[in-house]
Coordinates of N, CA and C in Angstrom, one line a residue:
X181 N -35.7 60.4 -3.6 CA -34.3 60.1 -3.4 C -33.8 59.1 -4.3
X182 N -32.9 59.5 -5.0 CA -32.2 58.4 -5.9 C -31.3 57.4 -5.1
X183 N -31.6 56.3 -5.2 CA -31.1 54.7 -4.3 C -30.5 54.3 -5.5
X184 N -30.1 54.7 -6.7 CA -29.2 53.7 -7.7 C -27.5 54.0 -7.1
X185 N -27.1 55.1 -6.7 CA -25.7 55.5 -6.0 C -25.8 54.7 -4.9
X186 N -26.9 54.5 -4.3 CA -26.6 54.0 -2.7 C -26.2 52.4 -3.0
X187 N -27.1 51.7 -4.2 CA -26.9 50.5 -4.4 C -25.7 50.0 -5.0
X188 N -25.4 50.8 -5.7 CA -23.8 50.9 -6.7 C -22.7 50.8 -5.2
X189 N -22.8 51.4 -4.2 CA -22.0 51.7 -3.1 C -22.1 50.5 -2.8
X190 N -23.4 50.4 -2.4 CA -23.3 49.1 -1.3 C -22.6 47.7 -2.0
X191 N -23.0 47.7 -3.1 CA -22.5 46.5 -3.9 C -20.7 46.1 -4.1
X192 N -20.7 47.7 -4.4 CA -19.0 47.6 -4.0 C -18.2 47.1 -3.4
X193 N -19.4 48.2 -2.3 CA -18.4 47.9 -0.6 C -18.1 46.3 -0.5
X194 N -19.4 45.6 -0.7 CA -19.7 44.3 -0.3 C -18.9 43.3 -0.9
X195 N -18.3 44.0 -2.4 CA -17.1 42.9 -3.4 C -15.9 43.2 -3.1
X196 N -15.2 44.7 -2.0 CA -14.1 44.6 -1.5 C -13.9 44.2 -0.2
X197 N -15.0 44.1 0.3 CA -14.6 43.4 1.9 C -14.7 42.1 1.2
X198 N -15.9 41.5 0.5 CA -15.5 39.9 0.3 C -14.0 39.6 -0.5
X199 N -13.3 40.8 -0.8 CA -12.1 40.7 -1.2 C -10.6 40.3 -0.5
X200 N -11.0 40.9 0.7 CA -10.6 41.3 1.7 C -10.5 39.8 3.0
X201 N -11.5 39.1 2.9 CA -11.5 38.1 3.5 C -10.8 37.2 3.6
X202 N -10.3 36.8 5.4 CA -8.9 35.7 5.1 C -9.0 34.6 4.6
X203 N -8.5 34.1 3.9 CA -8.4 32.7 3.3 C -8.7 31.6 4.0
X204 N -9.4 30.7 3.9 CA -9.5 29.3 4.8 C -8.2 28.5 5.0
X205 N -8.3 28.1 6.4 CA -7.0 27.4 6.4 C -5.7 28.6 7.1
X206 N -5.7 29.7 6.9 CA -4.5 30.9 7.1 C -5.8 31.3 8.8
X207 N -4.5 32.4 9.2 CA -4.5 33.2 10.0 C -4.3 34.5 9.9
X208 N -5.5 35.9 9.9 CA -5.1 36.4 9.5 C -5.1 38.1 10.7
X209 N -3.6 39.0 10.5 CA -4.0 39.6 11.4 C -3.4 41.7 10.9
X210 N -4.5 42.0 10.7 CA -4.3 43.4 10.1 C -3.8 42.4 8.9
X211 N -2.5 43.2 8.3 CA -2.3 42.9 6.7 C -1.2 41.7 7.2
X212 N -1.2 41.3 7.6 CA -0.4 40.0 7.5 C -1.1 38.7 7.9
X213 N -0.8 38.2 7.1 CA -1.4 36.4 6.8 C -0.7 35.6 7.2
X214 N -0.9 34.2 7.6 CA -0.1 33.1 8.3 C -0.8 31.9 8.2
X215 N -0.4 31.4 6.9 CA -0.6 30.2 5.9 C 0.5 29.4 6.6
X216 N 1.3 29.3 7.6 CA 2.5 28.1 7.8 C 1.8 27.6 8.9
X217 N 2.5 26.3 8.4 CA 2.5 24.6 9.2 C 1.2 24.6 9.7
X218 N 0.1 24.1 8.0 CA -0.8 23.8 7.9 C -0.8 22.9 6.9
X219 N 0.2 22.2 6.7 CA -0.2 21.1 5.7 C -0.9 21.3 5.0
X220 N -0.5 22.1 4.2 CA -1.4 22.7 2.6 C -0.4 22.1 1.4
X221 N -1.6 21.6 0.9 CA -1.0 21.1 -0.9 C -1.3 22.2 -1.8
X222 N -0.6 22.3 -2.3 CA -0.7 23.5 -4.0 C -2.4 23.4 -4.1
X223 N -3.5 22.7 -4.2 CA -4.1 22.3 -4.5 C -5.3 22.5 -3.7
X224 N -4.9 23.3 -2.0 CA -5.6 23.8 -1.3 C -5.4 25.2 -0.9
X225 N -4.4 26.0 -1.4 CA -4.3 27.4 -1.6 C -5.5 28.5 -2.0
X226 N -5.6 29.5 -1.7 CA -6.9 29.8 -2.1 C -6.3 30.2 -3.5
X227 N -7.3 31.1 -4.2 CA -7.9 31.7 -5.5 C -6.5 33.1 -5.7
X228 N -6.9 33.8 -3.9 CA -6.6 34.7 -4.2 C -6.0 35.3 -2.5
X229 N -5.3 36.1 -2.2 CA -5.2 36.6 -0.8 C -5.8 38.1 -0.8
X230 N -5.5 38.4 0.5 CA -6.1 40.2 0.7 C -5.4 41.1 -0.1
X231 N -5.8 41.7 -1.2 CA -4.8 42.9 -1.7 C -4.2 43.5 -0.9
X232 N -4.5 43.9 0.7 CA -3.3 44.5 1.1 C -2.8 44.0 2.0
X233 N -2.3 42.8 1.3 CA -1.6 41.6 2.4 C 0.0 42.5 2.2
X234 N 0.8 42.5 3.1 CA 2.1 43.0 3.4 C 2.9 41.9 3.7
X235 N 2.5 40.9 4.6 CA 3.5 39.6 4.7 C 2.6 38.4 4.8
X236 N 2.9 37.6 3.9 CA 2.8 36.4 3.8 C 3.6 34.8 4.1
X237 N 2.9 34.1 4.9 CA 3.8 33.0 5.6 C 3.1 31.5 4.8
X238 N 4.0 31.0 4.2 CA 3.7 29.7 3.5 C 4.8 28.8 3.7
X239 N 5.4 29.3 4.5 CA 6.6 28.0 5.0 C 6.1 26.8 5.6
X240 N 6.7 25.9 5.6 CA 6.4 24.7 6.8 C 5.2 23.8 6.0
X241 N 5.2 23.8 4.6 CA 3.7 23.3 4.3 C 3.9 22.2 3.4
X242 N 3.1 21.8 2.5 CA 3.9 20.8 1.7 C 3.4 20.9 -0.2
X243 N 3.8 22.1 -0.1 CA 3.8 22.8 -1.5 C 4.2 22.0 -2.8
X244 N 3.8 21.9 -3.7 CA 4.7 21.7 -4.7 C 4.9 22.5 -5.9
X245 N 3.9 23.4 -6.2 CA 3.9 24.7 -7.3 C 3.1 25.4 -6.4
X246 N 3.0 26.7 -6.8 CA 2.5 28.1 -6.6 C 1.9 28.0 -8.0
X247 N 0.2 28.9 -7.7 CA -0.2 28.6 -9.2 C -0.1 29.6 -9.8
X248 N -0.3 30.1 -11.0 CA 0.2 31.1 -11.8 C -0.2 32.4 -11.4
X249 N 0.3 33.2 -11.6 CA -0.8 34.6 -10.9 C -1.2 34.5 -9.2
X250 N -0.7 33.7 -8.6 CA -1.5 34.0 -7.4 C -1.0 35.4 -6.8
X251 N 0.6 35.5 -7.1 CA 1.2 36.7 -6.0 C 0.8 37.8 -6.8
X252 N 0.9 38.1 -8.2 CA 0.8 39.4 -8.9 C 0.1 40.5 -8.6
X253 N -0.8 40.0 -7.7 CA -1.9 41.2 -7.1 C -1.5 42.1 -6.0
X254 N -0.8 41.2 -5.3 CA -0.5 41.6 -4.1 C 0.8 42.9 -3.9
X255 N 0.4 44.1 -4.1 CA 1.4 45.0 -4.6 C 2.1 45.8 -3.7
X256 N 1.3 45.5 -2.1 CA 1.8 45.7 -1.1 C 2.6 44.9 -0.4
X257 N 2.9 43.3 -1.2 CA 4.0 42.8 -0.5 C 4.9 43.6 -0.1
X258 N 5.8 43.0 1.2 CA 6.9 43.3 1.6 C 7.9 42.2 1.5
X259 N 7.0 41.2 2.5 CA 7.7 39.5 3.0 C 7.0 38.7 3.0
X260 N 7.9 37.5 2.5 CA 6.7 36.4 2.2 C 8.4 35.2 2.1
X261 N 7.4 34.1 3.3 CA 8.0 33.0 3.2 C 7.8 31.9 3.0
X262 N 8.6 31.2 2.3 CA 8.1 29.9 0.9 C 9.1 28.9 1.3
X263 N 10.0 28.7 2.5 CA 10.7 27.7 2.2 C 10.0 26.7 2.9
X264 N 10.6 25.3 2.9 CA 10.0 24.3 4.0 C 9.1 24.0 3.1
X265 N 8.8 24.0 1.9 CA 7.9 23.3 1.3 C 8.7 22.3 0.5
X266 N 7.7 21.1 -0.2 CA 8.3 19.9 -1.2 C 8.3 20.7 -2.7
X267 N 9.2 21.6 -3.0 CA 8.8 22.1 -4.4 C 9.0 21.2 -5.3
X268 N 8.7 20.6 -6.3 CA 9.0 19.8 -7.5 C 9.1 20.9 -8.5
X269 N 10.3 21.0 -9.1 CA 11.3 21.9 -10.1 C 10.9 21.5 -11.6
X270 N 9.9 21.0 -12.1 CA 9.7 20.9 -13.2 C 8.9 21.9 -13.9
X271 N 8.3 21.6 -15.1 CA 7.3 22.7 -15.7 C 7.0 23.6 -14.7
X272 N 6.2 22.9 -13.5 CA 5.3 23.8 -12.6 C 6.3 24.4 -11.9
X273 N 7.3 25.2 -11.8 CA 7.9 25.8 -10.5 C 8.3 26.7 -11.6
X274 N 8.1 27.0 -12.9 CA 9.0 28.6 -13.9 C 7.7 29.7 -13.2
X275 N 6.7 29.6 -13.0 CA 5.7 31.0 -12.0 C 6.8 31.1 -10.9
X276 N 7.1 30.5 -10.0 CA 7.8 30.5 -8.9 C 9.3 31.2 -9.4
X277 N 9.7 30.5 -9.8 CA 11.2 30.7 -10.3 C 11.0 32.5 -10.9
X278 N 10.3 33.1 -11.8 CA 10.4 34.4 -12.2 C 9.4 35.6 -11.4
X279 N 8.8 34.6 -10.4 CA 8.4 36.0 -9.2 C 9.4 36.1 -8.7
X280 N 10.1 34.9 -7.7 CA 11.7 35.3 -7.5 C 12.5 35.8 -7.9
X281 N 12.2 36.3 -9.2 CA 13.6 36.8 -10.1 C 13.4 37.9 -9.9
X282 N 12.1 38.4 -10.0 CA 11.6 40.0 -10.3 C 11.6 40.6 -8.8
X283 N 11.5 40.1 -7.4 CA 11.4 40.5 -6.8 C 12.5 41.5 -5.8
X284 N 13.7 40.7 -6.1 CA 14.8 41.2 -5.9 C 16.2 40.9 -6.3
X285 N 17.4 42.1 -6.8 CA 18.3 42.1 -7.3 C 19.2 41.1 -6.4
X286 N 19.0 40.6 -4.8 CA 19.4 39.9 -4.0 C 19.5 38.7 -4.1
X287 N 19.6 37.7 -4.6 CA 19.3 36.4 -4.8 C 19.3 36.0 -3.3
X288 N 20.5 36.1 -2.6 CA 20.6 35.1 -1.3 C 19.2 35.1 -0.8
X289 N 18.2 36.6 -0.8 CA 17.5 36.1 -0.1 C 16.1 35.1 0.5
X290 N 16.5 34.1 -1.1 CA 15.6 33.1 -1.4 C 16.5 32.0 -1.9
X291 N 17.3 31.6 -1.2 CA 18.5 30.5 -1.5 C 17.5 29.6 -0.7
X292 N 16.6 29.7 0.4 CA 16.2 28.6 1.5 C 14.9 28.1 0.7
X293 N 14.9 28.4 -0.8 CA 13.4 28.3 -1.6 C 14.0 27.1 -2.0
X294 N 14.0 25.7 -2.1 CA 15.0 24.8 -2.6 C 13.9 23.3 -3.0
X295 N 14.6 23.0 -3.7 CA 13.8 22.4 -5.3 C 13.5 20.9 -3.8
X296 N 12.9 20.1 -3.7 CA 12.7 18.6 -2.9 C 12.9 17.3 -4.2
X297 N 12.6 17.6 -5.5 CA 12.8 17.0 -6.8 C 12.6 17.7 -8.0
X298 N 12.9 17.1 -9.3 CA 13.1 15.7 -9.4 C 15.1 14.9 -8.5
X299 N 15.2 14.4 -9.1 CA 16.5 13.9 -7.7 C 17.8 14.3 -8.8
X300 N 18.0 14.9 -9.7 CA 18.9 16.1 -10.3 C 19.0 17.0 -10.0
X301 N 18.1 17.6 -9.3 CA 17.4 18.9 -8.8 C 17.7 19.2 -7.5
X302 N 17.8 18.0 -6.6 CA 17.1 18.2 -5.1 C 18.3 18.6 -4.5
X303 N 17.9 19.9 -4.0 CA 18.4 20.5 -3.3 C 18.9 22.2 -3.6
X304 N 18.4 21.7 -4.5 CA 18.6 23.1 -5.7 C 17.9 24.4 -5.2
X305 N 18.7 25.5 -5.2 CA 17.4 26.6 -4.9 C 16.6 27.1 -6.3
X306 N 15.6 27.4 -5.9 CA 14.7 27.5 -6.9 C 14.9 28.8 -7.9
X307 N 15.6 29.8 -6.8 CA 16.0 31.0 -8.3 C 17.6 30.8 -8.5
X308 N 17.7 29.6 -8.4 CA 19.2 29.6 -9.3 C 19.1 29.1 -10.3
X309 N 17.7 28.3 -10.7 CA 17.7 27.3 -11.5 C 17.4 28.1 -13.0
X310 N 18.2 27.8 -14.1 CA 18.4 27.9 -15.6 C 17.0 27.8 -16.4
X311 N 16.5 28.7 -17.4 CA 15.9 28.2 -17.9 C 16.4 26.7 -18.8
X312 N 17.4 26.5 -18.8 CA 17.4 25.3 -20.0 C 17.2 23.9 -18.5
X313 N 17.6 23.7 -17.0 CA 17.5 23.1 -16.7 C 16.0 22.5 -16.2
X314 N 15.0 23.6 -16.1 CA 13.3 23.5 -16.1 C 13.0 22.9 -17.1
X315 N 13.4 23.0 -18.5 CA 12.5 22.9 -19.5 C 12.9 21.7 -20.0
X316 N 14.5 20.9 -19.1 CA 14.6 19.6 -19.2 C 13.6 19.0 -18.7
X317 N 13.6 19.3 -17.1 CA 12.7 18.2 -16.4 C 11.5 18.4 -17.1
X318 N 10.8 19.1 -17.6 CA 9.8 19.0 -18.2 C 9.4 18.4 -19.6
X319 N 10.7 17.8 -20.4 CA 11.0 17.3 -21.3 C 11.1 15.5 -21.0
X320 N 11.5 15.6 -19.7 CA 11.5 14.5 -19.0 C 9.9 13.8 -18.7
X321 N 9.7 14.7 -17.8 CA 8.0 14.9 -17.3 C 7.1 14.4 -18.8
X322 N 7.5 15.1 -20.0 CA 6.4 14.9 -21.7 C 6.8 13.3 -21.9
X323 N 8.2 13.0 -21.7 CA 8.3 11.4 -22.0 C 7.7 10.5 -21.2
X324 N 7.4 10.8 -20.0 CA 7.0 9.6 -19.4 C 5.6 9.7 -19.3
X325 N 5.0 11.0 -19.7 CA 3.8 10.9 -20.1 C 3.4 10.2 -21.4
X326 N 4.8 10.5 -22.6 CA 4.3 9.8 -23.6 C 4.2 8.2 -23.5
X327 N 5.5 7.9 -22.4 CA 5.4 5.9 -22.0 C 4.5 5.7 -21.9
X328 N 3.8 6.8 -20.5 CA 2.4 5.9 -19.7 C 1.3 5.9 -20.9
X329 N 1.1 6.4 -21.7 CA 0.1 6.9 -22.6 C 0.1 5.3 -23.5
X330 N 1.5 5.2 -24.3 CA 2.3 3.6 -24.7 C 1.5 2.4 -23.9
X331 N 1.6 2.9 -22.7 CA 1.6 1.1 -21.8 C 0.2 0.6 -21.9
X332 N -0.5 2.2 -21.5 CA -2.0 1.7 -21.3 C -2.3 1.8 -22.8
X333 N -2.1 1.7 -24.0 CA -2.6 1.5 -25.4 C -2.5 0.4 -25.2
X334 N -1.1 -0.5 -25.1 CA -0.9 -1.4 -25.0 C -1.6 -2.6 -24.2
X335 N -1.9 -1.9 -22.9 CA -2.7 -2.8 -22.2 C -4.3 -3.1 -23.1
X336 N -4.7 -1.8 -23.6 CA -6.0 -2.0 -24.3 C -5.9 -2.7 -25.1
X337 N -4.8 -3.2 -26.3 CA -4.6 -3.7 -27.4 C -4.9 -5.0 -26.9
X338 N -4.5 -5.6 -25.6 CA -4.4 -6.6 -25.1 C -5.9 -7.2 -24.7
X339 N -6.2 -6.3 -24.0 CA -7.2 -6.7 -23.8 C -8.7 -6.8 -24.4
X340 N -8.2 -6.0 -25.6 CA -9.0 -6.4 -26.5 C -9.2 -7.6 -26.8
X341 N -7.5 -8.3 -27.5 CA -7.3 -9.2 -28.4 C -8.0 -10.7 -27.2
X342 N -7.8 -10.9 -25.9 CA -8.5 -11.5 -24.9 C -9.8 -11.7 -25.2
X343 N -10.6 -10.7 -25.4 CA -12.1 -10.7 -25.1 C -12.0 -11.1 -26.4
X344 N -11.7 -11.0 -28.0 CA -11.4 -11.6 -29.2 C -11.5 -13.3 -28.9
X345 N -10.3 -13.3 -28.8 CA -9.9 -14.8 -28.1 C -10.9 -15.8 -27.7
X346 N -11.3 -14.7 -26.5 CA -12.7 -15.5 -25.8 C -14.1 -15.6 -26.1
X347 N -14.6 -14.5 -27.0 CA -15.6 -14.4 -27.9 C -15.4 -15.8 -29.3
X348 N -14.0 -16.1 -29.6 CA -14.1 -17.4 -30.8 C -14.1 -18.2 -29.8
X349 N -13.2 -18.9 -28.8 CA -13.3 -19.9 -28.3 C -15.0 -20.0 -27.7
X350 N -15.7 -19.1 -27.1 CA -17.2 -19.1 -26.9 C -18.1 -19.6 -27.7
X351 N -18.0 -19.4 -28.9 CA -18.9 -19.6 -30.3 C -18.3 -20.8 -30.9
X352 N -17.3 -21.4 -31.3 CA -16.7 -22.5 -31.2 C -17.3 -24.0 -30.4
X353 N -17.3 -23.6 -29.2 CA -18.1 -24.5 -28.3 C -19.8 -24.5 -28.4
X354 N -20.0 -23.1 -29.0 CA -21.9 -23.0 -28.6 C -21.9 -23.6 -30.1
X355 N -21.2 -23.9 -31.3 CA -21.4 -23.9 -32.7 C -21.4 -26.0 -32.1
X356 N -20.7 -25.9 -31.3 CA -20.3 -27.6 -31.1 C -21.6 -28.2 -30.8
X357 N -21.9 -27.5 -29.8 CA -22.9 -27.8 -28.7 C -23.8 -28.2 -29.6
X358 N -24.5 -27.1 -30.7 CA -25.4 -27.0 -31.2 C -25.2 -28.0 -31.9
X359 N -24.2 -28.4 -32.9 CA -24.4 -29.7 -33.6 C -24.4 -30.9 -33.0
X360 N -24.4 -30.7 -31.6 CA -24.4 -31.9 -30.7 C -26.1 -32.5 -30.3
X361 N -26.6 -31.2 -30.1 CA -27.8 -31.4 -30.0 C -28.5 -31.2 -31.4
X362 N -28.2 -31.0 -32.2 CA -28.9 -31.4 -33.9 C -29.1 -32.8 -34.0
X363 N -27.8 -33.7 -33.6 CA -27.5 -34.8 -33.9 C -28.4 -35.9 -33.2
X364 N -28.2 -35.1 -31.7 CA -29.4 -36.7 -31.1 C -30.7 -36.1 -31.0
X365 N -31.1 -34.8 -31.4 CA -32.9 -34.7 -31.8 C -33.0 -35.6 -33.5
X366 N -31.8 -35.7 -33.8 CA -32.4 -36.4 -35.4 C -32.0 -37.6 -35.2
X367 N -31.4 -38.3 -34.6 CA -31.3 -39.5 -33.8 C -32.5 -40.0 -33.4
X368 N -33.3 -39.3 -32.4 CA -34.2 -39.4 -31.6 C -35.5 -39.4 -32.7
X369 N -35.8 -38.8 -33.4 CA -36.9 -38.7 -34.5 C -36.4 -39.7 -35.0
X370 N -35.6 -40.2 -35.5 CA -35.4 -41.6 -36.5 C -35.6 -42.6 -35.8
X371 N -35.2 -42.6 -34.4 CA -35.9 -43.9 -33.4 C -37.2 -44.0 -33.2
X372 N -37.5 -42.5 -33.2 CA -39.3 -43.4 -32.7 C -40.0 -43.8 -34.2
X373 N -39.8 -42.5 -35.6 CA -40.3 -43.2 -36.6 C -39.6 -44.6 -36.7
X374 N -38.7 -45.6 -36.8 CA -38.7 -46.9 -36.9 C -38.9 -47.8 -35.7
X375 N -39.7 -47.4 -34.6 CA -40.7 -48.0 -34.0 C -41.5 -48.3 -34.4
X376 N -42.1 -47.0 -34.9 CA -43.7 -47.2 -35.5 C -43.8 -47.8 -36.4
X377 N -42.6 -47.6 -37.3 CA -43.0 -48.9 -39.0 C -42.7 -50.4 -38.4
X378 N -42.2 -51.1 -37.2 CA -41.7 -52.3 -37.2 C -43.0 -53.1 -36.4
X379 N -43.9 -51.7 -36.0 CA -45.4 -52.5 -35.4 C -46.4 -52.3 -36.4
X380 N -46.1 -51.5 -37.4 CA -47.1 -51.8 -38.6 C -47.8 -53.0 -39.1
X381 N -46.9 -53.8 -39.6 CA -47.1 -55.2 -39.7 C -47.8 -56.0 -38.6
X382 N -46.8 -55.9 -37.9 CA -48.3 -56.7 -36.7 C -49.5 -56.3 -36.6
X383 N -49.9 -54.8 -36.8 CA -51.4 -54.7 -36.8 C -51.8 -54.6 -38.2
X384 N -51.6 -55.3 -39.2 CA -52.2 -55.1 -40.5 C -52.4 -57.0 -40.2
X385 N -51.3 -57.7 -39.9 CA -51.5 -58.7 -39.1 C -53.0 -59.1 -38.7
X386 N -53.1 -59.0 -37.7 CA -53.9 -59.2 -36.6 C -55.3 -58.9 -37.5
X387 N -55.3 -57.2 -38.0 CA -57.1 -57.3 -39.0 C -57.2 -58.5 -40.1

């Protein structure tokens, strides 16, 4: 009996049910999933959902991007709800912004998708938003990364020039020290040799 078909099978089977498995954190029931009001960060979402998820619930959570690719698999969507999260509308919200776009000619029906920041933004729904207005805040977002990048150079410059500082003033004092202590070991040797010569005499004396 050839067992390489049986094994090829079983292996399969075993990578589409583990495909298949609900995500940690959701609720899951036949093809529909229920990710809401679980206080999930962008950052605790899974990898991936069930390919043949039909509705998806991610409302009520505290989102701030969707990561790239997560919905594109899912080709059995129908419904899926995204509002009620903190979206921040910069770089990270253009995946979000053009699955919206593509999904329907309707706009209203994702008006309640709405930006939480930056505070030009807030309140904004997320597929109204321009590409030239995303690629501000993200232009925004590159400068204040280039400041922070600035402050802390700055801080290092600083603290370099400190430990500098305190490394001369250190050797300064140990250069003092040391001539301090040169001075009374040669002090001290000159005192005891003119002990010894001022009793010479008296014992050349005395024989």
């Amino acid at each position: 009996m050839d067992v390489l078909p049986f094994c090829l099978l079983f292996l399969f089977g075993v990578k589409g049910q583990g495909s298949s498995v609900c995500p940690h954190h959701c609720s899951c029931h036949q093809d529909r999933v229920n990710c809401s009001h679980r206080s999930l960060t962008s950052s605790m979402l899974p990898a991936h959902f069930p390919p043949g998820t039909t509705q998806l619930n991610l409302h009520g959570n505290m989102l701030t991007t969707l990561p790239n690719g997560l919905l594109d698999d899912l080709n059995e969507l129908r419904s899926v709800s995204l509002h009620g999260n903190r979206w921040t509308c910069d770089c990270g919200v253009l995946y979000l912004r053009a699955w919206l776009i593509r999904q329907s000619s309707d706009h209203t029906l994702y008006l309640n998708i709405s930006c939480s920041s930056p505070p030009n933004l807030q309140g904004r729904p997320v597929i109204s938003l321009t590409e030239e207005e995303v690629l501000e805040s993200c232009y925004y977002w590159y400068c204040d990364l280039a400041l922070a990048s600035q402050v802390c150079l700055l801080v290092f410059v600083l603290v370099q020039v400190l430990l500098l500082v305190a490394l001369i003033v250190f050797l300064r004092r140990f250069e003092r020290l040391a001539r301090e202590v040169r001075r009374a070991t040669a002090e001290t040797t000159f005192g005891d040799g003119l002990t010894a010569n001022d009793y010479e005499p008296l014992k050349e004396g005395r024989t």
